[in-house]
mmCIF file of C-alpha atoms in Angstrom:
data_model
loop_
_atom_site.group_PDB
_atom_site.id
_atom_site.type_symbol
_atom_site.label_atom_id
_atom_site.label_comp_id
_atom_site.label_asym_id
_atom_site.label_seq_id
_atom_site.Cartn_x
_atom_site.Cartn_y
_atom_site.Cartn_z
ATOM 1 C CA MET A 127 -0.824 -4.512 -44.607
ATOM 2 C CA ALA A 128 2.220 -1.403 -44.965
ATOM 3 C CA GLY A 129 0.430 0.210 -47.477
ATOM 4 C CA ALA A 130 -1.983 3.534 -48.246
ATOM 5 C CA ALA A 131 -4.282 2.762 -46.010
ATOM 6 C CA GLU A 132 -3.990 1.972 -42.421
ATOM 7 C CA GLN A 133 -6.163 -0.918 -40.793
ATOM 8 C CA GLN A 134 -8.788 0.630 -38.600
ATOM 9 C CA ILE A 135 -11.004 -1.496 -36.599
ATOM 10 C CA HIS A 136 -13.968 -0.870 -34.601
ATOM 11 C CA ARG A 137 -14.508 -1.731 -31.502
ATOM 12 C CA ASP A 138 -16.849 -1.418 -29.008
ATOM 13 C CA PRO A 139 -16.569 1.090 -26.027
ATOM 14 C CA ALA A 140 -17.298 -1.080 -23.650
ATOM 15 C CA LEU A 141 -14.238 -3.607 -24.282
ATOM 16 C CA PHE A 142 -12.503 -1.094 -21.703
ATOM 17 C CA TYR A 143 -15.123 -1.397 -19.252
ATOM 18 C CA TRP A 144 -15.071 -5.593 -19.293
ATOM 19 C CA ILE A 145 -11.472 -5.802 -19.513
ATOM 20 C CA LEU A 146 -8.822 -3.296 -19.667
ATOM 21 C CA LEU A 147 -10.430 -2.165 -16.448
ATOM 22 C CA PRO A 148 -10.856 -5.704 -14.591
ATOM 23 C CA ILE A 149 -7.307 -6.849 -15.627
ATOM 24 C CA THR A 150 -5.346 -3.442 -14.015
ATOM 25 C CA VAL A 151 -7.437 -3.959 -11.495
ATOM 26 C CA VAL A 152 -6.719 -7.593 -10.635
ATOM 27 C CA MET A 153 -3.341 -7.155 -12.088
ATOM 28 C CA VAL A 154 -3.045 -4.266 -8.502
ATOM 29 C CA LEU A 155 -4.284 -5.881 -6.091
ATOM 30 C CA THR A 156 -2.301 -9.624 -7.311
ATOM 31 C CA GLY A 157 0.825 -7.418 -6.426
ATOM 32 C CA ILE A 158 -0.830 -6.395 -3.550
ATOM 33 C CA LEU A 159 -1.337 -9.585 -2.051
ATOM 34 C CA ARG A 160 2.072 -11.208 -3.062
ATOM 35 C CA HIS A 161 3.388 -8.510 -1.114
ATOM 36 C CA TYR A 162 1.209 -9.382 2.113
ATOM 37 C CA LEU A 163 1.892 -12.679 1.161
ATOM 38 C CA SER A 164 4.825 -13.282 1.233
ATOM 39 C CA THR A 165 6.106 -11.062 4.288
ATOM 40 C CA LEU A 166 3.349 -13.522 5.648
ATOM 41 C CA LEU A 167 5.162 -16.841 4.687
ATOM 42 C CA GLN A 168 8.537 -15.175 5.437
ATOM 43 C CA THR A 169 9.513 -17.439 8.351
ATOM 44 C CA ALA A 170 11.426 -15.865 11.408
ATOM 45 C CA PRO A 171 14.923 -16.385 11.585
ATOM 46 C CA LYS A 172 15.140 -18.904 14.110
ATOM 47 C CA ARG A 173 16.967 -19.183 17.464
ATOM 48 C CA LEU A 174 20.835 -20.482 16.616
ATOM 49 C CA PRO A 175 22.152 -21.999 18.927
ATOM 50 C CA LEU A 176 25.113 -20.350 21.615
ATOM 51 C CA PRO A 177 28.279 -21.112 19.293
ATOM 52 C CA LYS A 178 26.783 -20.958 16.010
ATOM 53 C CA ILE A 179 26.093 -17.624 16.712
ATOM 54 C CA ARG A 180 29.405 -16.735 17.800
ATOM 55 C CA GLU A 181 30.984 -18.472 14.687
ATOM 56 C CA GLN A 182 28.895 -16.170 12.348
ATOM 57 C CA ARG A 183 29.921 -12.875 14.400
ATOM 58 C CA SER A 184 33.418 -14.014 14.340
ATOM 59 C CA LEU A 185 33.630 -13.628 10.903
ATOM 60 C CA LEU A 186 31.413 -10.698 10.811
ATOM 61 C CA ARG A 187 33.875 -9.377 13.249
ATOM 62 C CA SER A 188 36.674 -10.229 10.931
ATOM 63 C CA ALA A 189 35.137 -8.952 8.080
ATOM 64 C CA ASN A 190 34.840 -5.163 9.616
ATOM 65 C CA LEU A 191 37.993 -5.139 10.666
ATOM 66 C CA ARG A 192 39.334 -5.619 7.198
ATOM 67 C CA MET A 193 36.342 -2.897 5.927
ATOM 68 C CA ASN A 194 37.162 -0.022 8.944
ATOM 69 C CA TYR A 195 40.579 -0.611 9.205
ATOM 70 C CA ALA A 196 41.746 2.588 8.710
ATOM 71 C CA GLN A 197 39.712 4.018 11.397
ATOM 72 C CA ILE A 198 42.195 2.236 13.539
ATOM 73 C CA SER A 199 46.491 2.842 14.784
ATOM 74 C CA PRO A 200 48.505 0.530 12.901
ATOM 75 C CA ALA A 201 49.380 -0.919 16.524
ATOM 76 C CA ALA A 202 45.557 -1.682 17.619
ATOM 77 C CA PHE A 203 45.459 -3.165 13.841
ATOM 78 C CA GLN A 204 48.038 -5.632 14.110
ATOM 79 C CA LYS A 205 47.548 -6.852 17.252
ATOM 80 C CA ARG A 206 43.773 -7.110 16.897
ATOM 81 C CA ARG A 207 45.176 -8.817 13.956
ATOM 82 C CA GLU A 208 47.392 -11.553 15.385
ATOM 83 C CA TRP A 209 45.108 -12.429 17.915
ATOM 84 C CA TRP A 210 42.272 -13.831 15.158
ATOM 85 C CA ILE A 211 44.146 -15.162 12.784
ATOM 86 C CA GLU A 212 45.008 -17.428 15.728
ATOM 87 C CA SER A 213 41.991 -17.670 16.973
ATOM 88 C CA ALA A 214 40.856 -19.007 13.749
ATOM 89 C CA ARG A 215 43.738 -21.150 12.967
ATOM 90 C CA ASP A 216 43.193 -22.769 16.624
ATOM 91 C CA GLY A 217 39.419 -22.912 15.898
ATOM 92 C CA LYS A 218 38.365 -21.377 18.728
ATOM 93 C CA PHE A 219 35.712 -19.910 16.417
ATOM 94 C CA LEU A 220 34.281 -22.717 15.894
ATOM 95 C CA ALA A 221 30.473 -23.453 16.166
ATOM 96 C CA ASP A 222 31.173 -27.704 16.645
ATOM 97 C CA PRO A 223 35.332 -27.816 16.714
ATOM 98 C CA ASP A 224 35.079 -32.332 16.437
ATOM 99 C CA ALA A 225 33.515 -31.795 13.179
ATOM 100 C CA ARG A 226 37.041 -30.758 11.941
ATOM 101 C CA GLY A 227 37.982 -31.568 8.988
ATOM 102 C CA LYS A 228 35.486 -33.944 8.238
ATOM 103 C CA GLY A 229 34.200 -31.676 5.263
ATOM 104 C CA LYS A 230 31.313 -29.836 3.931
ATOM 105 C CA PRO A 231 28.289 -31.121 5.589
ATOM 106 C CA ASN A 232 25.068 -32.673 3.629
ATOM 107 C CA PRO A 233 22.757 -30.212 2.873
ATOM 108 C CA MET A 234 20.224 -32.546 3.112
ATOM 109 C CA SER A 235 20.676 -33.942 6.562
ATOM 110 C CA ASP A 236 20.819 -30.562 8.565
ATOM 111 C CA PRO A 237 17.538 -29.298 9.166
ATOM 112 C CA ALA A 238 18.665 -25.419 9.310
ATOM 113 C CA MET A 239 19.274 -26.253 5.632
ATOM 114 C CA MET A 240 16.430 -28.264 4.657
ATOM 115 C CA GLU A 241 14.365 -25.056 6.517
ATOM 116 C CA GLY A 242 15.923 -22.021 4.407
ATOM 117 C CA MET A 243 15.407 -24.383 1.235
ATOM 118 C CA MET A 244 11.164 -24.857 2.080
ATOM 119 C CA GLY A 245 11.604 -21.185 2.622
ATOM 120 C CA MET A 246 12.959 -20.656 -0.730
ATOM 121 C CA MET A 247 10.552 -22.435 -2.088
ATOM 122 C CA LYS A 248 7.545 -20.554 0.112
ATOM 123 C CA GLY A 249 8.553 -18.091 -2.219
ATOM 124 C CA ASN A 250 8.239 -19.088 -5.786
ATOM 125 C CA VAL A 251 5.177 -20.715 -5.111
ATOM 126 C CA ALA A 252 4.240 -17.531 -3.940
ATOM 127 C CA MET A 253 4.947 -15.551 -6.893
ATOM 128 C CA MET A 254 4.426 -18.540 -9.820
ATOM 129 C CA VAL A 255 0.459 -19.460 -8.724
ATOM 130 C CA PRO A 256 -0.308 -15.618 -8.824
ATOM 131 C CA GLN A 257 0.914 -15.149 -12.119
ATOM 132 C CA SER A 258 -0.266 -18.619 -13.747
ATOM 133 C CA LEU A 259 -3.569 -18.361 -12.616
ATOM 134 C CA ILE A 260 -4.227 -14.843 -14.012
ATOM 135 C CA MET A 261 -2.472 -16.023 -16.893
ATOM 136 C CA GLY A 262 -4.805 -18.962 -17.517
ATOM 137 C CA TRP A 263 -7.434 -16.270 -16.109
ATOM 138 C CA ILE A 264 -6.852 -13.989 -19.288
ATOM 139 C CA ASN A 265 -6.627 -16.614 -21.368
ATOM 140 C CA ALA A 266 -9.765 -18.614 -20.108
ATOM 141 C CA PHE A 267 -11.794 -15.550 -20.486
ATOM 142 C CA PHE A 268 -10.741 -12.942 -23.054
ATOM 143 C CA SER A 269 -8.839 -14.543 -25.640
ATOM 144 C CA GLY A 270 -10.382 -14.384 -29.908
ATOM 145 C CA TYR A 271 -10.107 -11.293 -30.553
ATOM 146 C CA VAL A 272 -7.973 -7.755 -30.287
ATOM 147 C CA ILE A 273 -9.327 -5.140 -27.529
ATOM 148 C CA MET A 274 -6.340 -2.763 -28.250
ATOM 149 C CA LYS A 275 -4.006 -0.916 -30.748
ATOM 150 C CA LEU A 276 -0.623 -0.343 -29.624
ATOM 151 C CA PRO A 277 0.742 3.409 -30.258
ATOM 152 C CA PHE A 278 4.477 1.053 -31.407
ATOM 153 C CA PRO A 279 5.016 -0.771 -34.772
ATOM 154 C CA LEU A 280 6.793 -3.920 -33.782
ATOM 155 C CA THR A 281 8.074 -6.892 -36.103
ATOM 156 C CA PRO A 282 5.508 -9.592 -36.598
ATOM 157 C CA GLN A 283 7.232 -12.159 -34.438
ATOM 158 C CA PHE A 284 5.165 -10.958 -30.847
ATOM 159 C CA LYS A 285 2.458 -12.103 -33.616
ATOM 160 C CA GLN A 286 2.027 -15.482 -32.283
ATOM 161 C CA MET A 287 2.288 -14.153 -28.680
ATOM 162 C CA LEU A 288 1.037 -10.889 -28.726
ATOM 163 C CA GLN A 289 -2.175 -12.592 -31.384
ATOM 164 C CA ALA A 290 -2.791 -15.271 -29.975
ATOM 165 C CA GLY A 291 -5.902 -16.884 -30.299
ATOM 166 C CA VAL A 292 -6.816 -14.041 -33.537
ATOM 167 C CA GLY A 293 -5.680 -16.223 -36.747
ATOM 168 C CA THR A 294 -5.749 -13.456 -39.208
ATOM 169 C CA ARG A 295 -2.564 -13.710 -41.310
ATOM 170 C CA ASP A 296 -2.621 -10.309 -42.334
ATOM 171 C CA LEU A 297 -3.723 -8.356 -38.974
ATOM 172 C CA ASP A 298 -1.357 -5.679 -38.348
ATOM 173 C CA VAL A 299 0.429 -6.482 -35.112
ATOM 174 C CA ARG A 300 -0.224 -3.229 -33.657
ATOM 175 C CA TRP A 301 -4.453 -4.583 -32.741
ATOM 176 C CA VAL A 302 -2.923 -7.118 -30.382
ATOM 177 C CA SER A 303 -5.253 -8.932 -27.811
ATOM 178 C CA SER A 304 -5.746 -8.446 -23.727
ATOM 179 C CA LEU A 305 -2.412 -10.885 -23.227
ATOM 180 C CA SER A 306 -0.052 -8.650 -24.350
ATOM 181 C CA TRP A 307 -1.693 -6.014 -21.796
ATOM 182 C CA TYR A 308 -1.302 -8.105 -19.511
ATOM 183 C CA PHE A 309 2.851 -8.340 -20.210
ATOM 184 C CA LEU A 310 2.352 -4.139 -20.058
ATOM 185 C CA THR A 311 0.646 -3.728 -16.927
ATOM 186 C CA LEU A 312 3.685 -6.929 -15.075
ATOM 187 C CA PHE A 313 6.220 -4.281 -16.410
ATOM 188 C CA GLY A 314 4.517 -1.103 -16.296
ATOM 189 C CA LEU A 315 3.391 -1.408 -12.532
ATOM 190 C CA GLN A 316 6.175 -0.873 -10.774
ATOM 191 C CA PRO A 317 6.289 2.578 -9.647
ATOM 192 C CA VAL A 318 1.998 2.000 -8.110
ATOM 193 C CA TYR A 319 3.236 -0.401 -6.218
ATOM 194 C CA ASN A 320 6.369 1.971 -5.500
ATOM 195 C CA PHE A 321 3.191 4.161 -4.594
ATOM 196 C CA ILE A 322 1.184 2.182 -2.327
ATOM 197 C CA LEU A 323 2.775 -0.148 -0.283
ATOM 198 C CA GLY A 324 6.422 1.232 0.000
ATOM 199 C CA SER A 325 9.642 0.994 -1.473
ATOM 200 C CA ASN A 326 10.631 -2.182 -0.634
ATOM 201 C CA ASN A 327 7.621 -4.230 -1.230
ATOM 202 C CA ALA A 328 7.676 -7.787 -2.831
ATOM 203 C CA ALA A 329 4.899 -6.925 -5.583
ATOM 204 C CA ASN A 330 6.830 -7.233 -8.782
ATOM 205 C CA GLN A 331 7.892 -10.991 -9.242
ATOM 206 C CA VAL A 332 9.840 -9.635 -12.059
ATOM 207 C CA THR A 333 12.516 -7.206 -9.597
ATOM 208 C CA GLN A 334 12.328 -10.527 -7.173
ATOM 209 C CA GLN A 335 13.512 -12.681 -9.965
ATOM 210 C CA MET A 336 16.150 -10.519 -10.525
ATOM 211 C CA ALA A 337 17.106 -10.714 -6.883
ATOM 212 C CA GLN A 338 16.775 -14.151 -6.117
ATOM 213 C CA SER A 339 18.910 -15.002 -8.919
ATOM 214 C CA GLN A 340 22.027 -13.499 -7.606
ATOM 215 C CA VAL A 341 22.108 -15.466 -4.084
ATOM 216 C CA ASN A 342 23.102 -18.898 -3.951
ATOM 217 C CA PRO A 343 20.548 -21.256 -2.393
ATOM 218 C CA MET A 344 23.262 -23.391 -0.785
ATOM 219 C CA GLY A 345 24.692 -20.468 0.255
ATOM 220 C CA GLY A 346 25.178 -21.528 4.216
ATOM 221 C CA ALA A 347 26.470 -25.561 3.072
ATOM 222 C CA GLU A 348 30.184 -24.387 3.117
ATOM 223 C CA ASP A 349 32.714 -26.027 5.191
ATOM 224 C CA PRO A 350 33.033 -23.453 8.143
ATOM 225 C CA GLU A 351 36.618 -24.275 8.636
ATOM 226 C CA LYS A 352 37.792 -23.098 5.242
ATOM 227 C CA ILE A 353 36.093 -20.379 5.432
ATOM 228 C CA PHE A 354 37.781 -19.537 8.644
ATOM 229 C CA ASN A 355 40.396 -20.076 6.913
ATOM 230 C CA ALA A 356 39.721 -18.051 3.656
ATOM 231 C CA GLU A 357 38.876 -14.807 5.614
ATOM 232 C CA ALA A 358 42.316 -15.753 7.500
ATOM 233 C CA GLU A 359 44.112 -15.470 4.678
ATOM 234 C CA ASN A 360 41.816 -12.113 3.320
ATOM 235 C CA LEU A 361 43.409 -10.787 6.949
ATOM 236 C CA GLU A 362 46.582 -11.283 6.529
ATOM 237 C CA VAL A 363 47.173 -9.021 3.502
ATOM 238 C CA VAL A 364 45.722 -6.673 4.362
ATOM 239 C CA GLU A 365 47.761 -3.247 3.633
ATOM 240 C CA HIS A 366 47.143 -1.198 6.949
ATOM 241 C CA TYR A 367 47.514 2.401 7.102
ATOM 242 C CA TYR A 368 45.623 4.770 9.069
ATOM 243 C CA ILE A 369 43.504 7.034 8.800
ATOM 244 C CA LEU A 370 44.877 10.395 10.720
ATOM 245 C CA ASP A 371 47.945 9.870 8.648
ATOM 246 C CA GLY A 372 49.170 12.840 7.204
ATOM 247 C CA VAL A 373 45.945 14.400 8.905
ATOM 248 C CA GLU A 374 47.615 17.998 9.406
ATOM 249 C CA ASP A 375 48.785 18.788 5.490
ATOM 250 C CA ARG A 376 45.243 17.497 4.173
ATOM 251 C CA LEU A 377 43.863 20.322 6.816
ATOM 252 C CA LEU A 378 45.943 23.111 6.511
ATOM 253 C CA GLU A 379 45.257 22.498 2.255
ATOM 254 C CA ARG A 380 41.641 23.001 3.108
ATOM 255 C CA LEU A 381 42.095 25.915 5.269
ATOM 256 C CA GLN A 382 44.620 27.647 2.938
ATOM 257 C CA GLY A 383 41.709 28.525 0.857
ATOM 258 C CA THR A 384 39.811 29.876 3.101
ATOM 259 C CA VAL A 385 42.080 32.010 4.995
ATOM 260 C CA MET B 123 44.569 2.668 -4.093
ATOM 261 C CA LEU B 124 44.767 6.393 -3.556
ATOM 262 C CA ASP B 125 40.877 6.075 -4.883
ATOM 263 C CA GLU B 126 40.223 3.839 -2.039
ATOM 264 C CA ARG B 127 41.811 7.060 0.483
ATOM 265 C CA GLU B 128 39.649 9.420 -0.991
ATOM 266 C CA LEU B 129 36.662 7.622 0.284
ATOM 267 C CA ALA B 130 38.060 6.747 3.455
ATOM 268 C CA THR B 131 38.803 9.971 4.633
ATOM 269 C CA ARG B 132 35.728 11.101 2.554
ATOM 270 C CA PRO B 133 33.750 8.877 3.500
ATOM 271 C CA ILE B 134 30.367 7.756 1.252
ATOM 272 C CA VAL B 135 27.012 7.049 3.446
ATOM 273 C CA GLN B 136 25.354 4.046 2.176
ATOM 274 C CA GLU B 137 21.441 5.509 3.234
ATOM 275 C CA SER B 138 22.050 8.562 2.006
ATOM 276 C CA VAL B 139 23.016 7.188 -1.504
ATOM 277 C CA GLN B 140 19.863 5.117 -1.370
ATOM 278 C CA HIS B 141 17.818 7.558 -0.249
ATOM 279 C CA ASN B 142 18.953 10.230 -3.167
ATOM 280 C CA ALA B 143 18.268 7.310 -5.495
ATOM 281 C CA ARG B 144 15.319 6.566 -4.561
ATOM 282 C CA THR B 145 14.201 10.034 -4.618
ATOM 283 C CA VAL B 146 15.965 10.452 -8.346
ATOM 284 C CA SER B 147 13.619 6.706 -8.879
ATOM 285 C CA ASN B 148 10.038 8.061 -7.074
ATOM 286 C CA ILE B 149 10.348 11.303 -9.653
ATOM 287 C CA ARG B 150 11.066 9.955 -12.820
ATOM 288 C CA ALA B 151 8.705 7.170 -12.384
ATOM 289 C CA LEU B 152 5.514 9.355 -11.002
ATOM 290 C CA THR B 153 6.628 11.484 -14.456
ATOM 291 C CA ALA B 154 7.170 8.552 -16.592
ATOM 292 C CA SER B 155 3.542 7.445 -16.115
ATOM 293 C CA LEU B 156 2.286 11.630 -16.483
ATOM 294 C CA PHE B 157 4.190 11.726 -19.358
ATOM 295 C CA GLY B 158 2.683 8.533 -21.520
ATOM 296 C CA VAL B 159 -0.360 10.201 -20.281
ATOM 297 C CA ALA B 160 -0.119 13.600 -22.154
ATOM 298 C CA ALA B 161 1.604 11.495 -25.331
ATOM 299 C CA GLY B 162 -1.574 9.169 -25.565
ATOM 300 C CA THR B 163 -3.885 11.754 -24.788
ATOM 301 C CA LEU B 164 -2.055 13.452 -27.972
ATOM 302 C CA GLY B 165 -2.242 11.056 -30.112
ATOM 303 C CA LEU B 166 1.651 10.330 -31.005
ATOM 304 C CA GLU B 167 2.062 7.036 -32.707
ATOM 305 C CA SER B 168 5.806 5.441 -32.712
ATOM 306 C CA PHE B 169 8.579 7.607 -32.980
ATOM 307 C CA PRO B 170 7.167 10.471 -31.881
ATOM 308 C CA GLY B 171 6.057 8.930 -28.286
ATOM 309 C CA PHE B 172 9.409 7.499 -27.040
ATOM 310 C CA ILE B 173 11.363 11.421 -29.113
ATOM 311 C CA PHE B 174 8.412 12.732 -26.644
ATOM 312 C CA TYR B 175 9.836 10.339 -23.541
ATOM 313 C CA ALA B 176 13.489 11.242 -24.644
ATOM 314 C CA VAL B 177 12.729 15.187 -24.542
ATOM 315 C CA GLY B 178 10.274 14.807 -21.390
ATOM 316 C CA THR B 179 12.785 12.725 -19.415
ATOM 317 C CA ALA B 180 15.411 15.064 -20.593
ATOM 318 C CA VAL B 181 13.441 18.569 -19.467
ATOM 319 C CA VAL B 182 13.083 16.249 -15.982
ATOM 320 C CA SER B 183 16.895 16.141 -15.367
ATOM 321 C CA VAL B 184 16.994 18.865 -16.075
ATOM 322 C CA LEU B 185 14.570 20.260 -13.462
ATOM 323 C CA ILE B 186 16.658 17.827 -10.446
ATOM 324 C CA PHE B 187 19.401 19.636 -11.909
ATOM 325 C CA ALA B 188 18.252 22.882 -10.915
ATOM 326 C CA PHE B 189 15.791 22.378 -8.151
ATOM 327 C CA LYS B 190 17.314 18.971 -6.430
ATOM 328 C CA ALA B 191 20.684 19.146 -6.814
ATOM 329 C CA GLU B 192 20.447 22.209 -6.386
ATOM 330 C CA SER B 193 22.880 22.783 -9.274
ATOM 331 C CA ASN B 194 25.405 21.136 -7.437
ATOM 332 C CA PRO B 195 25.170 17.036 -8.436
ATOM 333 C CA LYS B 196 28.615 16.956 -7.204
ATOM 334 C CA ALA B 197 26.542 17.269 -3.331
ATOM 335 C CA TYR B 198 24.564 15.001 -3.790
ATOM 336 C CA PHE B 199 26.316 12.822 -6.170
ATOM 337 C CA TRP B 200 28.590 10.270 -6.232
ATOM 338 C CA ARG B 201 28.131 9.748 -10.338
ATOM 339 C CA PRO B 202 26.464 12.808 -11.405
ATOM 340 C CA LEU B 203 25.887 12.139 -15.121
ATOM 341 C CA GLN B 204 25.317 8.333 -14.086
ATOM 342 C CA ASP B 205 23.242 8.620 -11.535
ATOM 343 C CA LEU B 206 21.368 11.941 -12.074
ATOM 344 C CA TRP B 207 21.157 12.665 -16.126
ATOM 345 C CA ALA B 208 20.425 8.917 -16.811
ATOM 346 C CA GLY B 209 19.967 7.291 -13.925
ATOM 347 C CA ASP B 210 16.270 4.991 -14.156
ATOM 348 C CA MET B 211 15.880 6.354 -17.658
ATOM 349 C CA PHE B 212 14.550 2.917 -18.422
ATOM 350 C CA GLY B 213 12.937 2.067 -15.610
ATOM 351 C CA GLY B 214 10.819 4.792 -16.503
ATOM 352 C CA LEU B 215 10.398 3.065 -19.622
ATOM 353 C CA MET B 216 7.557 0.459 -19.415
ATOM 354 C CA SER B 217 5.015 2.107 -17.157
ATOM 355 C CA PHE B 218 5.096 5.508 -19.796
ATOM 356 C CA VAL B 219 4.237 2.412 -22.424
ATOM 357 C CA LEU B 220 2.176 1.163 -20.228
ATOM 358 C CA THR B 221 -0.166 4.808 -19.552
ATOM 359 C CA TRP B 222 0.507 5.939 -23.077
ATOM 360 C CA THR B 223 -1.246 2.726 -24.502
ATOM 361 C CA LEU B 224 -4.193 3.186 -22.052
ATOM 362 C CA LEU B 225 -4.604 6.423 -22.816
ATOM 363 C CA TYR B 226 -3.863 6.306 -26.622
ATOM 364 C CA ASN B 227 -6.998 3.211 -27.535
ATOM 365 C CA LEU B 228 -9.046 4.872 -24.373
ATOM 366 C CA ALA B 229 -8.700 8.572 -26.377
ATOM 367 C CA LYS B 230 -8.648 6.702 -29.802
ATOM 368 C CA ALA B 231 -11.226 4.407 -29.655
#
């Protein structure tokens, strides 16, 4: 089949109007629908009780101190660090001081945890349902014939997937059925969504899956006391320097070129 | 350690980095689709098509370098080689293939 004559198949031009165009339009619209669905399904952040907020914000405070320590003088940094570590060791920041030393809470027993998992399930459903629906739709209506020719050759391994239901052994892999157009639109429509919905859209499940695989679903289930101890240790090993150290030298160095 | 101090005295603002990256990515996505349209209309096949894409993105890189970065990529990109010249080269490839295939089939049918 890679011989002298290139395989030619004459296709009805109506294939484009009745298959290619509908699939493309449906894919774009599903992307938009998915975007709005995920914004609608997003649960508003729940109001936390005061001690819980204090716990989170204290952690944040230490992290900020750790990141921006260069902006304050050594004395100020020393003071803040000592105060924070001491308070953390005493458990002053903990939301529930009585629960110290009881270990990791069971994620199933905490209603807040359950809510977080529900939110993730909703996101997954919003991704999976349209995807499988469209796959089923294309397989039900548009399978069994080739509709287009790819402009680049592929290895025969793709034959199984891209020529599903065609069943001609010697047909060039470049002739593909409608399912491959679905895959092409699935991966290639991201810029279209970007232009329609703005760049922070949730239309494409591929990028979303990538983002989701990086978050640990059980991230909040740690024992808060352990987190505080780890944070205190991190804070303790910071080697402080002051951003204004040697600032006059840097200034002179910069001015030297201009004068 | 020295590098960290350098960053503290000349900080890199996250928002600006994101904005620049998004600008580059938008330009790349748009031009990649247009290159796909061109390649499909010209009826390029397999390797010439991909070479066309590579040459096109290189030209776009030069244009970004000359006009968007005002020939001074150090001021806009932390790592110019990675962010400007090679940034998002493969992000545009999928949309290039999409429009290439579509126009190729429309033109040949």
